C-alpha cells in the first residue's frame, strides 16, 4: 500500500508541478495578501519575539518558522487522493513560483530604459533587488537587472520545482519558507550577523543543487539568447566560484557566458559598498541584453519544469 501511494504521489506531483508552472505564467500573483507575504508577516512577528544577537536564537527561529510549513504540506499530501494531490501540488507551485513576475519586472525595466526614462527605471529597481538605485546609469541598471534575473531564476523557479519533485507540496512550501527567511534575516549586517546565520546557511544548502541545475539549463538554452553553449559552460566553470555566494555565482556566470557579457562590480546596499568579482570576460551589459536575459530565463524555466516533472514521475519506478 505504501509503495502504491508513493507511485501515485510521484505521478500526481509531476502533473501538479507542470500545472503550477502553467498557472504561474497565466495567473498573476495577487497584489495584496499574497500567501508568501502573509508568511513573511508571521515570521516577522516570530522574529520580534525571539530576536537576540545569538546563533542559537537564530537557529531556533529558523526551525520554528520552517517546520510548521513543511508539516502542513506533508499533512495535506498524506491525506489527499490522486486528484487532490495534483490540485494541492499545483496550488503550492503557483504560490511558490515567481518566474513570470520576475520576467514581467525585468521587461518593465527594459521598457523604461529603452524610453531613456532613467528615473522610472531607478524606481523599478527595488522590485528586482535591494541595491541603492540612486546615481545608477543605464548600464548599471541593466547589469543589476540581469544579475537579479539570473539569481532569482534559481530561487524563484528551479529550486522550488526541484524540491517539489522530491517532496511534493511539503518541498515546495518548505523551500519557499527557507528562502523567505534568508531574504528577511540572512543578509550581512551587524543586526543579523549572528541571528540570521542559520537561515542563511540553510538557504545555501537547499539551493546548492538547484543553482547548478540552473547554470546547466542556461548553458543548454544559450542559443535562445543568441549565445554560445561552449562559452556559457566555460564561463561558468571559470568564474562560478568567484562570487561571495556559493550558489549565485553559478547562475550569474552561466548567464554572463550565454549572453557574452561581463557581470559583477561595484554594488551599493543601504549605503554599504561591495565590490563583487567580475564574472565573465565579455563586454559590459547593455539595455538590449535585458530582454535576452528574460528569454534565456524563460527557456530555463521551461526546462526546469520538464526536469522536475520527469524526476517526480521517476519516483514511480
mmCIF file of N, CA and C in Angstrom, residues 94-158:
data_model
loop_
_atom_site.group_PDB
_atom_site.id
_atom_site.type_symbol
_atom_site.label_atom_id
_atom_site.label_comp_id
_atom_site.label_asym_id
_atom_site.label_seq_id
_atom_site.Cartn_x
_atom_site.Cartn_y
_atom_site.Cartn_z
ATOM 1 N N UNK A 94 1.995 27.226 -7.708
ATOM 2 C CA UNK A 94 1.600 28.582 -8.109
ATOM 3 C C UNK A 94 1.967 29.596 -7.026
ATOM 4 N N UNK A 95 1.799 29.208 -5.754
ATOM 5 C CA UNK A 95 2.129 30.108 -4.650
ATOM 6 C C UNK A 95 3.622 30.392 -4.598
ATOM 7 N N UNK A 96 4.432 29.357 -4.838
ATOM 8 C CA UNK A 96 5.863 29.494 -4.605
ATOM 9 C C UNK A 96 6.658 29.965 -5.816
ATOM 10 N N UNK A 97 6.167 29.712 -7.027
ATOM 11 C CA UNK A 97 6.923 30.089 -8.220
ATOM 12 C C UNK A 97 6.801 31.594 -8.492
ATOM 13 N N UNK A 98 7.878 32.172 -8.973
ATOM 14 C CA UNK A 98 7.859 33.603 -9.265
ATOM 15 C C UNK A 98 8.518 33.949 -10.582
ATOM 16 N N UNK A 99 8.608 32.989 -11.481
ATOM 17 C CA UNK A 99 9.283 33.240 -12.751
ATOM 18 C C UNK A 99 8.586 34.253 -13.623
ATOM 19 N N UNK A 100 7.265 34.168 -13.698
ATOM 20 C CA UNK A 100 6.525 35.095 -14.549
ATOM 21 C C UNK A 100 6.638 36.525 -14.025
ATOM 22 N N UNK A 101 6.509 36.682 -12.708
ATOM 23 C CA UNK A 101 6.630 38.022 -12.118
ATOM 24 C C UNK A 101 8.023 38.585 -12.358
ATOM 25 N N UNK A 102 9.040 37.754 -12.198
ATOM 26 C CA UNK A 102 10.409 38.197 -12.438
ATOM 27 C C UNK A 102 10.583 38.662 -13.877
ATOM 28 N N UNK A 103 10.051 37.893 -14.821
ATOM 29 C CA UNK A 103 10.154 38.284 -16.227
ATOM 30 C C UNK A 103 9.426 39.580 -16.518
ATOM 31 N N UNK A 104 8.250 39.753 -15.910
ATOM 32 C CA UNK A 104 7.495 40.992 -16.133
ATOM 33 C C UNK A 104 8.244 42.198 -15.590
ATOM 34 N N UNK A 105 8.801 42.069 -14.388
ATOM 35 C CA UNK A 105 9.524 43.200 -13.798
ATOM 36 C C UNK A 105 10.759 43.558 -14.606
ATOM 37 N N UNK A 106 11.481 42.549 -15.064
ATOM 38 C CA UNK A 106 12.667 42.823 -15.874
ATOM 39 C C UNK A 106 12.286 43.473 -17.196
ATOM 40 N N UNK A 107 11.177 43.034 -17.785
ATOM 41 C CA UNK A 107 10.720 43.613 -19.046
ATOM 42 C C UNK A 107 10.312 45.073 -18.855
ATOM 43 N N UNK A 108 9.664 45.370 -17.742
ATOM 44 C CA UNK A 108 9.295 46.770 -17.457
ATOM 45 C C UNK A 108 10.534 47.636 -17.266
ATOM 46 N N UNK A 109 11.554 47.073 -16.660
ATOM 47 C CA UNK A 109 12.815 47.802 -16.532
ATOM 48 C C UNK A 109 13.390 48.085 -17.919
ATOM 49 N N UNK A 110 13.369 47.071 -18.795
ATOM 50 C CA UNK A 110 13.876 47.269 -20.156
ATOM 51 C C UNK A 110 13.098 48.364 -20.877
ATOM 52 N N UNK A 111 11.787 48.369 -20.713
ATOM 53 C CA UNK A 111 10.955 49.376 -21.386
ATOM 54 C C UNK A 111 11.296 50.784 -20.904
ATOM 55 N N UNK A 112 11.498 50.929 -19.580
ATOM 56 C CA UNK A 112 11.848 52.247 -19.045
ATOM 57 C C UNK A 112 13.196 52.723 -19.582
ATOM 58 N N UNK A 113 14.162 51.832 -19.629
ATOM 59 C CA UNK A 113 15.487 52.207 -20.122
ATOM 60 C C UNK A 113 15.472 52.470 -21.625
ATOM 61 N N UNK A 114 14.674 51.704 -22.359
ATOM 62 C CA UNK A 114 14.559 51.936 -23.800
ATOM 63 C C UNK A 114 13.933 53.286 -24.094
ATOM 64 N N UNK A 115 13.095 53.772 -23.169
ATOM 65 C CA UNK A 115 12.488 55.099 -23.310
ATOM 66 C C UNK A 115 13.370 56.204 -22.721
ATOM 67 N N UNK A 116 14.568 55.837 -22.295
ATOM 68 C CA UNK A 116 15.512 56.792 -21.684
ATOM 69 C C UNK A 116 14.950 57.432 -20.429
ATOM 70 N N UNK A 117 14.053 56.722 -19.745
ATOM 71 C CA UNK A 117 13.477 57.230 -18.500
ATOM 72 C C UNK A 117 14.249 56.623 -17.325
ATOM 73 N N UNK A 118 15.403 57.184 -17.044
ATOM 74 C CA UNK A 118 16.276 56.643 -16.009
ATOM 75 C C UNK A 118 15.613 56.702 -14.637
ATOM 76 N N UNK A 119 14.894 57.794 -14.386
ATOM 77 C CA UNK A 119 14.271 57.929 -13.062
ATOM 78 C C UNK A 119 13.228 56.833 -12.833
ATOM 79 N N UNK A 120 12.411 56.548 -13.862
ATOM 80 C CA UNK A 120 11.427 55.471 -13.728
ATOM 81 C C UNK A 120 12.123 54.127 -13.535
ATOM 82 N N UNK A 121 13.235 53.928 -14.234
ATOM 83 C CA UNK A 121 13.976 52.673 -14.099
ATOM 84 C C UNK A 121 14.536 52.537 -12.688
ATOM 85 N N UNK A 122 15.056 53.628 -12.141
ATOM 86 C CA UNK A 122 15.574 53.574 -10.773
ATOM 87 C C UNK A 122 14.464 53.241 -9.774
ATOM 88 N N UNK A 123 13.279 53.770 -10.012
ATOM 89 C CA UNK A 123 12.170 53.478 -9.115
ATOM 90 C C UNK A 123 11.728 52.017 -9.201
ATOM 91 N N UNK A 124 11.979 51.379 -10.338
ATOM 92 C CA UNK A 124 11.588 49.982 -10.517
ATOM 93 C C UNK A 124 12.594 49.010 -9.899
ATOM 94 N N UNK A 125 13.837 49.442 -9.723
ATOM 95 C CA UNK A 125 14.879 48.514 -9.292
ATOM 96 C C UNK A 125 14.569 47.802 -7.980
ATOM 97 N N UNK A 126 13.981 48.468 -6.962
ATOM 98 C CA UNK A 126 13.688 47.742 -5.718
ATOM 99 C C UNK A 126 12.763 46.543 -5.906
ATOM 100 N N UNK A 127 12.029 46.496 -7.006
ATOM 101 C CA UNK A 127 11.198 45.322 -7.274
ATOM 102 C C UNK A 127 12.033 44.116 -7.698
ATOM 103 N N UNK A 128 13.294 44.362 -8.023
ATOM 104 C CA UNK A 128 14.165 43.292 -8.506
ATOM 105 C C UNK A 128 15.280 42.938 -7.529
ATOM 106 N N UNK A 129 15.825 43.931 -6.830
ATOM 107 C CA UNK A 129 16.931 43.652 -5.911
ATOM 108 C C UNK A 129 17.023 44.763 -4.877
ATOM 109 N N UNK A 130 17.908 44.574 -3.895
ATOM 110 C CA UNK A 130 17.991 45.509 -2.778
ATOM 111 C C UNK A 130 19.061 46.567 -2.911
ATOM 112 N N UNK A 131 19.571 46.805 -4.117
ATOM 113 C CA UNK A 131 20.626 47.800 -4.287
ATOM 114 C C UNK A 131 20.058 49.217 -4.279
ATOM 115 N N UNK A 132 20.901 50.157 -3.890
ATOM 116 C CA UNK A 132 20.505 51.561 -3.935
ATOM 117 C C UNK A 132 20.547 52.034 -5.383
ATOM 118 N N UNK A 133 19.407 52.459 -5.952
ATOM 119 C CA UNK A 133 19.393 52.846 -7.363
ATOM 120 C C UNK A 133 19.902 54.258 -7.628
ATOM 121 N N UNK A 134 20.000 55.082 -6.585
ATOM 122 C CA UNK A 134 20.414 56.461 -6.799
ATOM 123 C C UNK A 134 21.791 56.546 -7.440
ATOM 124 N N UNK A 135 21.890 57.326 -8.498
ATOM 125 C CA UNK A 135 23.157 57.513 -9.176
ATOM 126 C C UNK A 135 23.500 56.451 -10.196
ATOM 127 N N UNK A 136 22.678 55.413 -10.322
ATOM 128 C CA UNK A 136 22.968 54.355 -11.284
ATOM 129 C C UNK A 136 22.581 54.804 -12.686
ATOM 130 N N UNK A 137 23.458 54.543 -13.646
ATOM 131 C CA UNK A 137 23.144 54.874 -15.034
ATOM 132 C C UNK A 137 22.498 53.670 -15.717
ATOM 133 N N UNK A 138 22.231 53.789 -17.016
ATOM 134 C CA UNK A 138 21.523 52.729 -17.740
ATOM 135 C C UNK A 138 22.303 51.420 -17.705
ATOM 136 N N UNK A 139 23.619 51.482 -17.855
ATOM 137 C CA UNK A 139 24.423 50.271 -17.841
ATOM 138 C C UNK A 139 24.392 49.564 -16.500
ATOM 139 N N UNK A 140 24.478 50.358 -15.426
ATOM 140 C CA UNK A 140 24.441 49.771 -14.082
ATOM 141 C C UNK A 140 23.080 49.154 -13.789
ATOM 142 N N UNK A 141 22.019 49.828 -14.229
ATOM 143 C CA UNK A 141 20.677 49.288 -14.031
ATOM 144 C C UNK A 141 20.478 48.013 -14.838
ATOM 145 N N UNK A 142 21.021 47.991 -16.048
ATOM 146 C CA UNK A 142 20.919 46.777 -16.869
ATOM 147 C C UNK A 142 21.659 45.626 -16.205
ATOM 148 N N UNK A 143 22.858 45.901 -15.685
ATOM 149 C CA UNK A 143 23.619 44.841 -15.024
ATOM 150 C C UNK A 143 22.883 44.318 -13.798
ATOM 151 N N UNK A 144 22.355 45.225 -12.976
ATOM 152 C CA UNK A 144 21.628 44.802 -11.784
ATOM 153 C C UNK A 144 20.419 43.950 -12.148
ATOM 154 N N UNK A 145 19.724 44.334 -13.216
ATOM 155 C CA UNK A 145 18.543 43.584 -13.640
ATOM 156 C C UNK A 145 18.924 42.184 -14.107
ATOM 157 N N UNK A 146 19.959 42.086 -14.913
ATOM 158 C CA UNK A 146 20.370 40.784 -15.441
ATOM 159 C C UNK A 146 20.872 39.883 -14.316
ATOM 160 N N UNK A 147 21.633 40.437 -13.380
ATOM 161 C CA UNK A 147 22.096 39.632 -12.249
ATOM 162 C C UNK A 147 20.925 39.149 -11.409
ATOM 163 N N UNK A 148 19.910 39.993 -11.231
ATOM 164 C CA UNK A 148 18.728 39.584 -10.486
ATOM 165 C C UNK A 148 17.962 38.489 -11.212
ATOM 166 N N UNK A 149 17.837 38.626 -12.526
ATOM 167 C CA UNK A 149 17.152 37.595 -13.305
ATOM 168 C C UNK A 149 17.887 36.269 -13.190
ATOM 169 N N UNK A 150 19.213 36.287 -13.296
ATOM 170 C CA UNK A 150 19.991 35.056 -13.222
ATOM 171 C C UNK A 150 19.849 34.389 -11.860
ATOM 172 N N UNK A 151 20.057 35.157 -10.792
ATOM 173 C CA UNK A 151 19.998 34.591 -9.442
ATOM 174 C C UNK A 151 18.600 34.115 -9.092
ATOM 175 N N UNK A 152 17.603 34.940 -9.398
ATOM 176 C CA UNK A 152 16.244 34.612 -8.983
ATOM 177 C C UNK A 152 15.566 33.588 -9.877
ATOM 178 N N UNK A 153 16.116 33.324 -11.051
ATOM 179 C CA UNK A 153 15.605 32.208 -11.832
ATOM 180 C C UNK A 153 15.800 30.915 -11.056
ATOM 181 N N UNK A 154 16.909 30.814 -10.344
ATOM 182 C CA UNK A 154 17.128 29.651 -9.477
ATOM 183 C C UNK A 154 16.226 29.715 -8.245
ATOM 184 N N UNK A 155 16.251 30.833 -7.536
ATOM 185 C CA UNK A 155 15.493 30.942 -6.285
ATOM 186 C C UNK A 155 13.992 30.869 -6.490
ATOM 187 N N UNK A 156 13.493 31.488 -7.560
ATOM 188 C CA UNK A 156 12.050 31.627 -7.738
ATOM 189 C C UNK A 156 11.426 30.534 -8.594
ATOM 190 N N UNK A 157 12.246 29.752 -9.295
ATOM 191 C CA UNK A 157 11.677 28.757 -10.203
ATOM 192 C C UNK A 157 12.328 27.387 -10.045
ATOM 193 N N UNK A 158 13.612 27.304 -10.327
ATOM 194 C CA UNK A 158 14.261 25.994 -10.395
ATOM 195 C C UNK A 158 14.271 25.314 -9.030
#
